[in-house]
Structure formats: structure tokens, C-alpha cells
mmCIF file of N, CA and C in Angstrom:
data_model
loop_
_atom_site.group_PDB
_atom_site.id
_atom_site.type_symbol
_atom_site.label_atom_id
_atom_site.label_comp_id
_atom_site.label_asym_id
_atom_site.label_seq_id
_atom_site.Cartn_x
_atom_site.Cartn_y
_atom_site.Cartn_z
ATOM 1 N N UNK A 8 -106.075 -182.111 36.311
ATOM 2 C CA UNK A 8 -107.227 -181.543 35.891
ATOM 3 C C UNK A 8 -108.354 -181.969 35.112
ATOM 4 N N UNK A 9 -109.180 -181.266 34.994
ATOM 5 C CA UNK A 9 -110.406 -181.429 33.957
ATOM 6 C C UNK A 9 -110.078 -181.406 32.534
ATOM 7 N N UNK A 10 -109.062 -180.743 32.348
ATOM 8 C CA UNK A 10 -108.725 -180.757 30.950
ATOM 9 C C UNK A 10 -108.195 -182.095 30.421
ATOM 10 N N UNK A 11 -107.713 -182.845 31.151
ATOM 11 C CA UNK A 11 -107.301 -184.564 30.783
ATOM 12 C C UNK A 11 -108.485 -185.271 29.974
ATOM 13 N N UNK A 12 -109.714 -185.006 30.313
ATOM 14 C CA UNK A 12 -110.908 -185.650 29.811
ATOM 15 C C UNK A 12 -110.868 -185.284 28.395
ATOM 16 N N UNK A 13 -110.492 -184.238 27.818
ATOM 17 C CA UNK A 13 -110.353 -183.892 26.286
ATOM 18 C C UNK A 13 -109.572 -185.164 25.622
ATOM 19 N N UNK A 14 -108.735 -185.678 26.126
ATOM 20 C CA UNK A 14 -107.673 -186.455 25.171
ATOM 21 C C UNK A 14 -107.729 -188.124 25.798
ATOM 22 N N UNK A 15 -107.480 -188.680 24.899
ATOM 23 C CA UNK A 15 -107.312 -190.100 25.214
ATOM 24 C C UNK A 15 -106.046 -190.597 25.587
ATOM 25 N N UNK A 16 -105.575 -190.860 26.899
ATOM 26 C CA UNK A 16 -104.536 -191.136 27.618
ATOM 27 C C UNK A 16 -103.549 -192.259 26.585
ATOM 28 N N UNK A 17 -104.571 -193.125 25.935
ATOM 29 C CA UNK A 17 -103.947 -194.181 25.118
ATOM 30 C C UNK A 17 -103.202 -193.657 24.041
ATOM 31 N N UNK A 18 -103.448 -192.402 23.440
ATOM 32 C CA UNK A 18 -102.912 -191.622 22.188
ATOM 33 C C UNK A 18 -101.937 -190.698 22.672
ATOM 34 N N UNK A 19 -102.256 -189.858 23.591
ATOM 35 C CA UNK A 19 -101.430 -188.709 23.963
ATOM 36 C C UNK A 19 -100.771 -188.747 25.370
ATOM 37 N N UNK A 20 -99.607 -188.059 25.521
ATOM 38 C CA UNK A 20 -98.967 -187.987 26.557
ATOM 39 C C UNK A 20 -99.588 -186.725 27.027
ATOM 40 N N UNK A 21 -100.533 -186.587 28.245
ATOM 41 C CA UNK A 21 -101.218 -185.634 28.619
ATOM 42 C C UNK A 21 -100.310 -185.016 29.656
ATOM 43 N N UNK A 22 -99.956 -183.717 29.466
ATOM 44 C CA UNK A 22 -99.379 -182.908 30.659
ATOM 45 C C UNK A 22 -100.119 -181.619 30.851
ATOM 46 N N UNK A 23 -100.688 -181.689 32.123
ATOM 47 C CA UNK A 23 -101.383 -180.400 32.769
ATOM 48 C C UNK A 23 -100.392 -179.699 33.639
ATOM 49 N N UNK A 24 -100.372 -178.430 33.769
ATOM 50 C CA UNK A 24 -99.886 -177.628 34.281
ATOM 51 C C UNK A 24 -100.680 -176.399 35.181
ATOM 52 N N UNK A 25 -100.259 -176.258 36.534
ATOM 53 C CA UNK A 25 -100.803 -174.752 36.927
ATOM 54 C C UNK A 25 -100.011 -173.846 36.843
ATOM 55 N N UNK A 26 -100.412 -172.763 36.254
ATOM 56 C CA UNK A 26 -99.747 -171.529 35.964
ATOM 57 C C UNK A 26 -99.340 -170.927 37.569
ATOM 58 N N UNK A 27 -98.389 -169.973 37.376
ATOM 59 C CA UNK A 27 -97.891 -169.337 38.555
ATOM 60 C C UNK A 27 -99.180 -168.806 39.318
ATOM 61 N N UNK A 28 -99.134 -168.759 40.586
ATOM 62 C CA UNK A 28 -100.282 -168.745 41.609
ATOM 63 C C UNK A 28 -101.461 -169.119 41.552
ATOM 64 N N UNK A 29 -101.595 -170.358 40.716
ATOM 65 C CA UNK A 29 -102.879 -171.106 40.583
ATOM 66 C C UNK A 29 -102.520 -172.651 40.859
ATOM 67 N N UNK A 30 -103.998 -173.090 41.206
ATOM 68 C CA UNK A 30 -103.940 -174.593 41.484
ATOM 69 C C UNK A 30 -102.883 -175.014 42.471
ATOM 70 N N UNK A 31 -101.781 -176.017 41.824
ATOM 71 C CA UNK A 31 -100.984 -176.588 42.955
ATOM 72 C C UNK A 31 -99.619 -175.580 42.807
ATOM 73 N N UNK A 32 -99.623 -174.559 42.045
ATOM 74 C CA UNK A 32 -98.210 -173.810 42.049
ATOM 75 C C UNK A 32 -98.170 -173.159 43.357
ATOM 76 N N UNK A 33 -96.649 -173.115 43.682
ATOM 77 C CA UNK A 33 -96.217 -172.419 44.994
ATOM 78 C C UNK A 33 -95.315 -171.226 44.442
ATOM 79 N N UNK A 34 -95.526 -170.122 45.127
ATOM 80 C CA UNK A 34 -96.706 -169.820 46.193
ATOM 81 C C UNK A 34 -98.183 -169.589 45.357
ATOM 82 N N UNK A 35 -98.925 -170.035 46.073
ATOM 83 C CA UNK A 35 -100.395 -170.076 45.510
ATOM 84 C C UNK A 35 -100.898 -168.744 46.011
ATOM 85 N N UNK A 36 -101.659 -167.918 45.181
ATOM 86 C CA UNK A 36 -102.394 -167.009 45.410
ATOM 87 C C UNK A 36 -103.190 -166.981 46.805
ATOM 88 N N UNK A 37 -103.905 -168.099 46.965
ATOM 89 C CA UNK A 37 -104.787 -168.512 48.264
ATOM 90 C C UNK A 37 -104.054 -168.477 49.361
ATOM 91 N N UNK A 38 -102.502 -168.536 49.375
ATOM 92 C CA UNK A 38 -101.764 -168.609 50.505
ATOM 93 C C UNK A 38 -101.028 -167.388 50.768
ATOM 94 N N UNK A 39 -100.412 -167.004 49.530
ATOM 95 C CA UNK A 39 -99.664 -165.578 49.637
ATOM 96 C C UNK A 39 -99.745 -164.642 48.382
ATOM 97 N N UNK A 40 -100.916 -164.130 48.508
ATOM 98 C CA UNK A 40 -101.061 -163.357 47.214
ATOM 99 C C UNK A 40 -99.970 -162.390 46.689
ATOM 100 N N UNK A 41 -99.220 -161.674 47.293
ATOM 101 C CA UNK A 41 -98.105 -160.659 47.022
ATOM 102 C C UNK A 41 -96.958 -161.620 46.348
ATOM 103 N N UNK A 42 -96.650 -162.890 47.048
ATOM 104 C CA UNK A 42 -95.619 -163.556 46.317
ATOM 105 C C UNK A 42 -96.138 -164.341 45.186
ATOM 106 N N UNK A 43 -97.440 -164.632 44.836
ATOM 107 C CA UNK A 43 -98.044 -165.295 43.818
ATOM 108 C C UNK A 43 -97.748 -164.332 42.509
ATOM 109 N N UNK A 44 -98.114 -163.030 42.578
ATOM 110 C CA UNK A 44 -98.001 -162.065 41.781
ATOM 111 C C UNK A 44 -96.764 -161.507 41.210
ATOM 112 N N UNK A 45 -95.727 -161.801 42.052
ATOM 113 C CA UNK A 45 -94.234 -161.529 41.624
ATOM 114 C C UNK A 45 -93.999 -162.202 40.240
ATOM 115 N N UNK A 46 -93.554 -161.274 39.320
ATOM 116 C CA UNK A 46 -93.342 -161.593 38.315
ATOM 117 C C UNK A 46 -94.130 -162.473 37.477
ATOM 118 N N UNK A 47 -95.522 -162.195 37.806
ATOM 119 C CA UNK A 47 -96.386 -163.398 37.131
ATOM 120 C C UNK A 47 -97.198 -162.317 36.111
ATOM 121 N N UNK A 48 -96.579 -162.517 34.897
ATOM 122 C CA UNK A 48 -96.944 -161.684 33.792
ATOM 123 C C UNK A 48 -97.076 -162.760 32.482
ATOM 124 N N UNK A 49 -97.674 -162.317 31.424
ATOM 125 C CA UNK A 49 -97.769 -163.406 30.279
ATOM 126 C C UNK A 49 -96.507 -163.766 29.721
ATOM 127 N N UNK A 50 -95.496 -162.936 29.584
ATOM 128 C CA UNK A 50 -94.145 -163.151 29.124
ATOM 129 C C UNK A 50 -93.529 -164.358 29.971
ATOM 130 N N UNK A 51 -93.678 -164.227 31.270
ATOM 131 C CA UNK A 51 -93.095 -165.284 32.260
ATOM 132 C C UNK A 51 -93.753 -166.625 32.082
ATOM 133 N N UNK A 52 -94.944 -166.267 31.957
ATOM 134 C CA UNK A 52 -96.105 -167.469 31.968
ATOM 135 C C UNK A 52 -95.951 -168.195 30.472
ATOM 136 N N UNK A 53 -95.551 -167.547 29.418
ATOM 137 C CA UNK A 53 -95.276 -168.379 28.084
ATOM 138 C C UNK A 53 -93.903 -168.932 28.443
ATOM 139 N N UNK A 54 -92.795 -168.211 29.086
ATOM 140 C CA UNK A 54 -91.579 -169.079 29.146
ATOM 141 C C UNK A 54 -91.553 -170.192 30.049
ATOM 142 N N UNK A 55 -92.430 -170.249 31.121
ATOM 143 C CA UNK A 55 -92.715 -171.261 31.945
ATOM 144 C C UNK A 55 -93.065 -172.517 30.837
ATOM 145 N N UNK A 56 -94.062 -172.326 30.038
ATOM 146 C CA UNK A 56 -94.458 -173.423 29.206
ATOM 147 C C UNK A 56 -93.554 -173.859 28.202
ATOM 148 N N UNK A 57 -92.615 -172.972 27.740
ATOM 149 C CA UNK A 57 -91.435 -173.601 27.247
ATOM 150 C C UNK A 57 -90.424 -174.371 28.044
ATOM 151 N N UNK A 58 -90.033 -173.768 29.041
ATOM 152 C CA UNK A 58 -89.256 -174.659 29.935
ATOM 153 C C UNK A 58 -89.798 -176.041 30.394
ATOM 154 N N UNK A 59 -91.256 -176.125 30.624
ATOM 155 C CA UNK A 59 -91.720 -177.323 30.955
ATOM 156 C C UNK A 59 -91.663 -178.361 29.710
ATOM 157 N N UNK A 60 -91.776 -177.728 28.629
ATOM 158 C CA UNK A 60 -91.660 -178.635 27.520
ATOM 159 C C UNK A 60 -90.219 -179.176 27.308
ATOM 160 N N UNK A 61 -89.260 -177.911 27.458
ATOM 161 C CA UNK A 61 -87.919 -178.687 27.453
ATOM 162 C C UNK A 61 -87.392 -179.487 28.366
ATOM 163 N N UNK A 62 -87.845 -179.193 29.486
ATOM 164 C CA UNK A 62 -87.705 -180.200 30.671
ATOM 165 C C UNK A 62 -88.317 -181.718 30.536
ATOM 166 N N UNK A 63 -89.364 -181.690 30.096
ATOM 167 C CA UNK A 63 -89.939 -183.188 29.876
ATOM 168 C C UNK A 63 -89.483 -183.798 28.492
ATOM 169 N N UNK A 64 -88.379 -182.995 27.617
ATOM 170 C CA UNK A 64 -87.897 -183.534 26.637
ATOM 171 C C UNK A 64 -88.840 -183.831 25.328
ATOM 172 N N UNK A 65 -89.769 -183.050 25.255
ATOM 173 C CA UNK A 65 -90.943 -183.246 24.453
ATOM 174 C C UNK A 65 -90.433 -182.100 23.265
ATOM 175 N N UNK A 66 -90.208 -182.734 22.086
ATOM 176 C CA UNK A 66 -89.684 -182.093 20.896
ATOM 177 C C UNK A 66 -90.789 -180.805 20.325
ATOM 178 N N UNK A 67 -91.828 -181.429 20.362
ATOM 179 C CA UNK A 67 -93.036 -180.585 19.997
ATOM 180 C C UNK A 67 -94.194 -181.049 20.632
ATOM 181 N N UNK A 68 -94.931 -179.991 21.264
ATOM 182 C CA UNK A 68 -96.555 -180.377 22.010
ATOM 183 C C UNK A 68 -97.237 -180.697 20.419
ATOM 184 N N UNK A 69 -97.663 -181.906 20.636
ATOM 185 C CA UNK A 69 -98.658 -182.069 19.536
ATOM 186 C C UNK A 69 -100.061 -181.239 19.614
ATOM 187 N N UNK A 70 -100.648 -181.014 20.818
ATOM 188 C CA UNK A 70 -101.694 -179.922 20.848
ATOM 189 C C UNK A 70 -101.429 -179.279 22.188
ATOM 190 N N UNK A 71 -101.969 -177.863 22.057
ATOM 191 C CA UNK A 71 -102.096 -177.418 23.304
ATOM 192 C C UNK A 71 -103.621 -176.856 23.668
ATOM 193 N N UNK A 72 -104.065 -177.202 24.643
ATOM 194 C CA UNK A 72 -105.341 -176.748 24.770
ATOM 195 C C UNK A 72 -105.646 -175.591 25.948
ATOM 196 N N UNK A 73 -106.296 -174.590 25.419
ATOM 197 C CA UNK A 73 -106.405 -173.443 26.317
ATOM 198 C C UNK A 73 -107.850 -172.965 26.603
ATOM 199 N N UNK A 74 -108.406 -172.901 27.821
ATOM 200 C CA UNK A 74 -109.737 -172.355 28.072
ATOM 201 C C UNK A 74 -109.622 -171.173 28.818
ATOM 202 N N UNK A 75 -110.380 -170.146 28.446
ATOM 203 C CA UNK A 75 -110.730 -168.937 29.352
ATOM 204 C C UNK A 75 -109.337 -168.319 29.059
ATOM 205 N N UNK A 76 -108.872 -167.867 30.139
ATOM 206 C CA UNK A 76 -107.495 -167.128 30.206
ATOM 207 C C UNK A 76 -106.388 -168.113 29.483
ATOM 208 N N UNK A 77 -106.600 -169.400 29.661
ATOM 209 C CA UNK A 77 -105.886 -170.529 29.174
ATOM 210 C C UNK A 77 -105.696 -170.327 27.623
ATOM 211 N N UNK A 78 -106.802 -169.877 27.096
ATOM 212 C CA UNK A 78 -106.614 -169.652 25.438
ATOM 213 C C UNK A 78 -105.848 -168.337 25.361
ATOM 214 N N UNK A 79 -105.897 -167.328 25.760
ATOM 215 C CA UNK A 79 -105.104 -166.138 25.892
ATOM 216 C C UNK A 79 -103.738 -166.714 26.036
ATOM 217 N N UNK A 80 -103.218 -167.573 26.842
ATOM 218 C CA UNK A 80 -102.025 -167.973 27.068
ATOM 219 C C UNK A 80 -101.395 -168.697 26.018
ATOM 220 N N UNK A 81 -102.464 -169.611 25.613
ATOM 221 C CA UNK A 81 -101.961 -170.532 24.574
ATOM 222 C C UNK A 81 -101.762 -169.736 23.114
ATOM 223 N N UNK A 82 -102.434 -168.729 22.922
ATOM 224 C CA UNK A 82 -102.268 -168.107 21.651
ATOM 225 C C UNK A 82 -100.735 -167.129 21.805
ATOM 226 N N UNK A 83 -100.681 -166.577 22.997
ATOM 227 C CA UNK A 83 -99.198 -166.054 23.289
ATOM 228 C C UNK A 83 -98.395 -166.943 22.760
ATOM 229 N N UNK A 84 -98.406 -168.241 23.585
ATOM 230 C CA UNK A 84 -97.385 -169.281 23.473
ATOM 231 C C UNK A 84 -96.996 -169.637 21.912
ATOM 232 N N UNK A 85 -98.299 -169.588 21.229
ATOM 233 C CA UNK A 85 -98.017 -170.375 19.669
ATOM 234 C C UNK A 85 -97.322 -168.937 18.902
ATOM 235 N N UNK A 86 -97.717 -167.840 19.277
ATOM 236 C CA UNK A 86 -97.026 -166.771 18.820
ATOM 237 C C UNK A 86 -95.451 -166.590 18.919
ATOM 238 N N UNK A 87 -95.218 -166.955 20.180
ATOM 239 C CA UNK A 87 -93.962 -167.127 20.644
ATOM 240 C C UNK A 87 -92.964 -168.027 20.120
ATOM 241 N N UNK A 88 -93.604 -169.226 20.317
ATOM 242 C CA UNK A 88 -93.034 -170.373 20.023
ATOM 243 C C UNK A 88 -93.644 -171.465 18.722
ATOM 244 N N UNK A 89 -93.884 -170.892 17.871
ATOM 245 C CA UNK A 89 -94.776 -171.569 16.736
ATOM 246 C C UNK A 89 -94.022 -172.881 16.001
ATOM 247 N N UNK A 90 -92.690 -173.161 16.357
ATOM 248 C CA UNK A 90 -92.111 -174.411 16.002
ATOM 249 C C UNK A 90 -92.077 -175.187 17.023
ATOM 250 N N UNK A 91 -92.874 -175.062 18.237
ATOM 251 C CA UNK A 91 -92.606 -175.764 19.295
ATOM 252 C C UNK A 91 -93.992 -176.480 19.608
ATOM 253 N N UNK A 92 -95.007 -176.273 18.735
ATOM 254 C CA UNK A 92 -96.208 -177.158 18.821
ATOM 255 C C UNK A 92 -96.862 -177.294 17.374
ATOM 256 N N UNK A 93 -97.727 -178.379 17.284
ATOM 257 C CA UNK A 93 -98.270 -178.581 16.091
ATOM 258 C C UNK A 93 -99.632 -178.155 15.961
ATOM 259 N N UNK A 94 -100.580 -178.388 17.010
ATOM 260 C CA UNK A 94 -102.065 -177.828 17.094
ATOM 261 C C UNK A 94 -102.283 -177.006 18.148
ATOM 262 N N UNK A 95 -103.565 -176.217 17.988
ATOM 263 C CA UNK A 95 -103.827 -175.744 18.982
ATOM 264 C C UNK A 95 -105.358 -175.607 19.274
ATOM 265 N N UNK A 96 -105.877 -175.815 20.546
ATOM 266 C CA UNK A 96 -107.595 -176.040 20.726
ATOM 267 C C UNK A 96 -107.805 -175.027 21.596
ATOM 268 N N UNK A 97 -108.804 -174.332 21.295
ATOM 269 C CA UNK A 97 -109.314 -173.028 22.332
ATOM 270 C C UNK A 97 -110.569 -173.240 22.647
ATOM 271 N N UNK A 98 -110.979 -173.181 23.778
ATOM 272 C CA UNK A 98 -112.319 -173.112 24.590
ATOM 273 C C UNK A 98 -112.736 -172.107 25.399
ATOM 274 N N UNK A 99 -113.788 -171.520 25.451
ATOM 275 C CA UNK A 99 -114.226 -170.331 26.278
ATOM 276 C C UNK A 99 -113.258 -169.449 26.112
ATOM 277 N N UNK A 100 -113.074 -168.904 24.686
ATOM 278 C CA UNK A 100 -112.008 -168.015 24.660
ATOM 279 C C UNK A 100 -112.189 -166.628 25.373
ATOM 280 N N UNK A 101 -111.148 -166.262 25.911
ATOM 281 C CA UNK A 101 -111.003 -164.932 26.675
ATOM 282 C C UNK A 101 -109.839 -164.074 26.126
ATOM 283 N N UNK A 102 -109.966 -163.043 25.349
ATOM 284 C CA UNK A 102 -108.963 -162.418 24.722
ATOM 285 C C UNK A 102 -108.543 -161.134 25.314
ATOM 286 N N UNK A 103 -109.322 -161.026 26.370
ATOM 287 C CA UNK A 103 -108.564 -159.931 27.492
ATOM 288 C C UNK A 103 -108.940 -158.550 26.827
ATOM 289 N N UNK A 104 -110.207 -158.563 26.028
ATOM 290 C CA UNK A 104 -110.643 -157.417 25.446
ATOM 291 C C UNK A 104 -111.281 -156.334 26.458
ATOM 292 N N UNK A 105 -111.428 -154.980 26.217
ATOM 293 C CA UNK A 105 -112.060 -154.250 27.118
ATOM 294 C C UNK A 105 -113.482 -154.684 27.862
ATOM 295 N N UNK A 106 -114.304 -154.988 26.851
ATOM 296 C CA UNK A 106 -115.568 -155.543 27.285
ATOM 297 C C UNK A 106 -115.357 -156.779 28.554
ATOM 298 N N UNK A 107 -114.345 -157.718 28.011
ATOM 299 C CA UNK A 107 -114.324 -158.737 28.858
ATOM 300 C C UNK A 107 -113.864 -158.339 30.221
ATOM 301 N N UNK A 108 -112.855 -157.441 30.278
ATOM 302 C CA UNK A 108 -112.004 -157.244 31.536
ATOM 303 C C UNK A 108 -113.153 -156.348 32.314
ATOM 304 N N UNK A 109 -114.012 -155.454 31.761
ATOM 305 C CA UNK A 109 -114.875 -154.645 32.307
ATOM 306 C C UNK A 109 -115.760 -155.585 33.148
ATOM 307 N N UNK A 110 -116.329 -156.831 32.239
ATOM 308 C CA UNK A 110 -117.264 -157.657 33.050
ATOM 309 C C UNK A 110 -116.650 -158.119 34.068
ATOM 310 N N UNK A 111 -115.651 -158.772 33.929
ATOM 311 C CA UNK A 111 -114.817 -159.403 34.908
ATOM 312 C C UNK A 111 -114.262 -158.806 36.202
ATOM 313 N N UNK A 112 -113.803 -157.707 35.975
ATOM 314 C CA UNK A 112 -113.011 -156.975 36.924
ATOM 315 C C UNK A 112 -113.524 -155.543 37.505
ATOM 316 N N UNK A 113 -114.184 -155.050 36.563
ATOM 317 C CA UNK A 113 -114.786 -153.664 36.682
ATOM 318 C C UNK A 113 -115.988 -153.250 37.102
ATOM 319 N N UNK A 114 -116.959 -153.892 36.294
ATOM 320 C CA UNK A 114 -118.426 -153.413 36.582
ATOM 321 C C UNK A 114 -118.794 -154.395 37.531
ATOM 322 N N UNK A 115 -118.478 -155.276 37.818
ATOM 323 C CA UNK A 115 -118.922 -156.179 38.989
ATOM 324 C C UNK A 115 -119.980 -157.042 38.558
ATOM 325 N N UNK A 116 -120.027 -157.101 37.253
ATOM 326 C CA UNK A 116 -121.104 -158.217 36.601
ATOM 327 C C UNK A 116 -120.758 -159.517 36.832
ATOM 328 N N UNK A 117 -119.589 -159.901 37.223
ATOM 329 C CA UNK A 117 -119.432 -161.129 37.520
ATOM 330 C C UNK A 117 -119.440 -161.384 39.345
ATOM 331 N N UNK A 118 -119.856 -160.243 39.859
ATOM 332 C CA UNK A 118 -119.850 -160.471 41.394
ATOM 333 C C UNK A 118 -120.999 -161.297 41.794
ATOM 334 N N UNK A 119 -122.016 -161.384 41.213
ATOM 335 C CA UNK A 119 -122.816 -162.430 41.805
ATOM 336 C C UNK A 119 -122.829 -163.869 41.708
ATOM 337 N N UNK A 120 -121.676 -164.143 41.030
ATOM 338 C CA UNK A 120 -121.134 -165.552 40.677
ATOM 339 C C UNK A 120 -120.630 -166.129 42.224
ATOM 340 N N UNK A 121 -119.511 -165.003 42.830
ATOM 341 C CA UNK A 121 -119.135 -165.547 43.982
ATOM 342 C C UNK A 121 -118.945 -163.979 44.946
ATOM 343 N N UNK A 122 -120.063 -163.699 45.608
ATOM 344 C CA UNK A 122 -119.922 -162.305 46.056
ATOM 345 C C UNK A 122 -118.857 -162.011 47.081
ATOM 346 N N UNK A 123 -118.656 -162.929 47.934
ATOM 347 C CA UNK A 123 -117.607 -162.904 49.021
ATOM 348 C C UNK A 123 -116.242 -162.712 47.989
ATOM 349 N N UNK A 124 -115.819 -163.550 47.259
ATOM 350 C CA UNK A 124 -114.565 -163.131 46.481
ATOM 351 C C UNK A 124 -114.483 -161.698 46.016
ATOM 352 N N UNK A 125 -115.664 -161.640 45.449
ATOM 353 C CA UNK A 125 -115.913 -160.197 44.732
ATOM 354 C C UNK A 125 -115.544 -158.839 45.729
ATOM 355 N N UNK A 126 -116.167 -158.908 46.977
ATOM 356 C CA UNK A 126 -115.944 -157.864 48.233
ATOM 357 C C UNK A 126 -114.481 -157.979 48.461
ATOM 358 N N UNK A 127 -113.887 -159.088 48.688
ATOM 359 C CA UNK A 127 -112.468 -159.281 48.881
ATOM 360 C C UNK A 127 -111.618 -158.571 47.560
ATOM 361 N N UNK A 128 -111.821 -158.636 46.486
ATOM 362 C CA UNK A 128 -111.374 -158.154 45.404
ATOM 363 C C UNK A 128 -111.362 -156.655 45.477
ATOM 364 N N UNK A 129 -112.524 -156.046 45.741
ATOM 365 C CA UNK A 129 -113.153 -154.818 45.776
ATOM 366 C C UNK A 129 -112.177 -153.835 46.958
ATOM 367 N N UNK A 130 -112.251 -154.737 47.974
ATOM 368 C CA UNK A 130 -111.316 -154.197 49.103
ATOM 369 C C UNK A 130 -109.979 -154.187 48.915
ATOM 370 N N UNK A 131 -109.575 -155.432 48.363
ATOM 371 C CA UNK A 131 -107.880 -154.967 47.791
ATOM 372 C C UNK A 131 -107.865 -153.883 46.920
ATOM 373 N N UNK A 132 -108.655 -153.764 45.917
ATOM 374 C CA UNK A 132 -108.526 -152.529 45.148
ATOM 375 C C UNK A 132 -108.345 -151.328 45.947
ATOM 376 N N UNK A 133 -109.090 -151.188 46.682
ATOM 377 C CA UNK A 133 -109.309 -149.750 47.641
ATOM 378 C C UNK A 133 -108.223 -149.519 48.525
ATOM 379 N N UNK A 134 -107.580 -150.817 49.045
ATOM 380 C CA UNK A 134 -106.710 -150.796 49.728
ATOM 381 C C UNK A 134 -105.302 -150.169 48.957
ATOM 382 N N UNK A 135 -105.178 -151.003 47.771
ATOM 383 C CA UNK A 135 -104.195 -150.641 46.981
ATOM 384 C C UNK A 135 -104.099 -149.045 46.345
ATOM 385 N N UNK A 136 -105.383 -148.776 45.938
ATOM 386 C CA UNK A 136 -105.415 -147.365 45.463
ATOM 387 C C UNK A 136 -105.080 -146.181 46.702
ATOM 388 N N UNK A 137 -105.343 -146.642 47.806
ATOM 389 C CA UNK A 137 -105.366 -145.481 48.945
ATOM 390 C C UNK A 137 -103.766 -145.637 49.405
ATOM 391 N N UNK A 138 -102.990 -146.567 49.010
ATOM 392 C CA UNK A 138 -101.675 -146.762 49.372
ATOM 393 C C UNK A 138 -100.644 -146.157 48.192
ATOM 394 N N UNK A 139 -101.204 -145.767 46.923
ATOM 395 C CA UNK A 139 -100.531 -145.264 46.154
ATOM 396 C C UNK A 139 -99.968 -143.865 46.377
ATOM 397 N N UNK A 140 -98.905 -143.495 45.855
ATOM 398 C CA UNK A 140 -98.483 -141.839 46.144
ATOM 399 C C UNK A 140 -99.492 -141.088 45.420
ATOM 400 N N UNK A 141 -99.629 -139.849 45.532
ATOM 401 C CA UNK A 141 -100.339 -139.207 45.117
ATOM 402 C C UNK A 141 -99.654 -138.647 43.817
ATOM 403 N N UNK A 142 -100.431 -138.152 42.339
ATOM 404 C CA UNK A 142 -99.626 -137.444 41.571
ATOM 405 C C UNK A 142 -99.098 -136.218 42.140
ATOM 406 N N UNK A 143 -98.125 -135.843 41.601
ATOM 407 C CA UNK A 143 -97.422 -134.300 41.960
ATOM 408 C C UNK A 143 -98.145 -133.486 41.124
#
């Protein structure tokens, strides 16, 4: 990916990964939404990063780069595995605060960027809400 450009491959072993449901990961949200979100949560994503580090035989990540949601994930990884990394670089920080979530997912303020995707998202939410059992 694009994140490779931040590092000199002559100096760093660059490892890029696509988190569950994204990019080249399988299952992918664009192909199978339900399967891609199964057990797709921060705890599992952090565990995936640690398993990747161990699988590749990397004693410590020299630097973890996270952008947008990746910045939140990088911070969560750093909290869970502080001895497994040396440095962290965050860009385009998204900390999952209420105003950030509302902007992206609730108020429709990001809808103008990708209107077709926003409409699919709203339809999904409406379908999900109508299929929930009513409170007793």
C-alpha cells in the first residue's frame, strides 16, 4: 500500500497488512459483509497484529504507522503489547470520539464524499433496525 512510501526499504523491513474485512483480506467486506464483520473487533485486530509479528519472526516492530482508524488500532496495539514495539507514528488521527463517529456514521456529514456508499449504509442500518426484536 501507500504506507510503504513513508519508509526507506533500504533501512526498514516494511510489512503492510490489510485488517479483517479490508483490502486483500478474505473474507472481504465488498464480497461478503456478514462474514467480514464476524469477530471483527479491536481485540481481535490487535491479536492479529501480534500473531503477524510472531509469524514473521520479528522480535520487535521498530515502528508502527497508523492512519485514521489505523491510528486508533496502533494505539490499542501499543497499549496491549508495549514490549513488542519501539516507536509509533500516527497520522490523520481518528480516536473514535463521539463527534468523530457522529460525523462519519450518524449525521451524514461524510455522505457527500461517496453518496452511493452512504445510501447503501443507510439502507443497511434501516434493514438492520427493522429486523431487531422489539423491546418487551
